[in-house]
């Protein structure tokens, strides 16, 4: 069945280092959404990418959608403690359900 | 309201007992989704509603789980005869609309704070 794979599962970084998470879909996606879940919190929508090759920026966050619309990435430049949390990608399924990646947990080393 | 509300925040049940969770979507949102999140963090889709009608129930373990969204009432998710493996955080989300795949846009989902169910 349709799957969205997300890697890595965890990423430990020093504050100030960069962070990247990758999503790959087994099928072409019409769009992809990114969410952030803080520890103990609920997912919060960050952005939606729709166009092939699209790149969007939100301050230190850069989101990319691949040319084939089967992969996406989120890159955070110079991480801060406020970036801690789990980042999820999600793509629509044929029956309008969202298929979620497993998430990448960003951990800032003390 | 402007936020998705979920009650209760925490629910503890003995194995075999019934559990009922409630969700009030954002006013004006037509779609409601229920997800189960276990310790591994992965979201398991359970069911979605378009207003009071079941839209997609492919994720529901039908023998023990049921859900409703009745007019002028909070939506509910009920688990009969809970099992240990039902322990999880259950999130409700609402969305303004769900676009067909042929249309490029797709509305984001707004999540409630979740209900943590612990089955002992």
Coordinates of C-alpha atoms in Angstrom, one line a residue, chain A residues 24-87:
Chain A
X24 CA 10.0 9.6 0.7
X25 CA 6.7 8.4 -0.7
X26 CA 6.1 5.2 -2.6
X27 CA 3.7 7.1 -4.9
X28 CA 3.5 10.6 -6.4
X29 CA 1.9 13.0 -4.0
X30 CA -0.4 15.9 -5.0
X31 CA 1.0 17.8 -2.1
X32 CA 2.9 17.3 1.2
X33 CA 2.3 18.9 4.6
X34 CA 4.7 19.3 7.5
X35 CA 3.8 19.4 11.1
X36 CA 5.7 20.0 14.4
X37 CA 4.9 18.3 17.7
X38 CA 6.5 19.7 20.8
X39 CA 7.2 17.2 23.6
X40 CA 3.9 16.5 25.3
X41 CA 2.0 18.6 22.8
X42 CA -0.1 18.1 19.7
X43 CA 0.9 18.4 16.0
X44 CA 0.9 21.9 14.6
X45 CA 0.7 22.6 10.9
X46 CA 3.8 24.2 9.5
X47 CA 3.5 24.4 5.8
X48 CA 2.1 22.7 2.6
X49 CA 4.0 22.2 -0.6
X50 CA 2.1 21.7 -3.8
X51 CA 4.3 22.4 -6.8
X52 CA 7.0 20.1 -8.3
X53 CA 10.5 21.4 -7.1
X54 CA 8.9 23.9 -4.7
X55 CA 11.0 25.5 -2.1
X56 CA 9.5 27.5 0.8
X57 CA 11.2 29.2 3.7
X58 CA 10.0 30.2 7.1
X59 CA 12.8 32.1 8.9
X60 CA 15.4 29.3 9.6
X61 CA 13.3 26.5 8.2
X62 CA 13.6 25.5 4.5
X63 CA 11.1 23.1 3.0
X64 CA 11.6 21.4 -0.4
X65 CA 9.3 19.2 -2.6
X66 CA 11.1 17.0 -5.1
X67 CA 10.7 17.4 -8.8
X68 CA 8.9 14.0 -9.0
X69 CA 6.7 15.0 -6.1
X70 CA 7.7 11.8 -4.3
X71 CA 10.1 13.2 -1.7
X72 CA 10.4 16.2 0.5
X73 CA 12.8 17.6 3.1
X74 CA 12.8 20.1 6.0
X75 CA 16.1 21.8 6.9
X76 CA 16.6 23.9 10.0
X77 CA 19.6 26.2 10.0
X78 CA 21.3 27.0 13.3
X79 CA 19.0 25.1 15.6
X80 CA 17.7 26.7 18.8
X81 CA 16.2 25.1 21.9
X82 CA 12.8 26.2 20.7
X83 CA 13.1 23.9 17.7
X84 CA 13.0 20.8 19.9
X85 CA 10.2 18.4 19.0
X86 CA 9.2 15.8 16.4
X87 CA 8.7 16.9 12.8

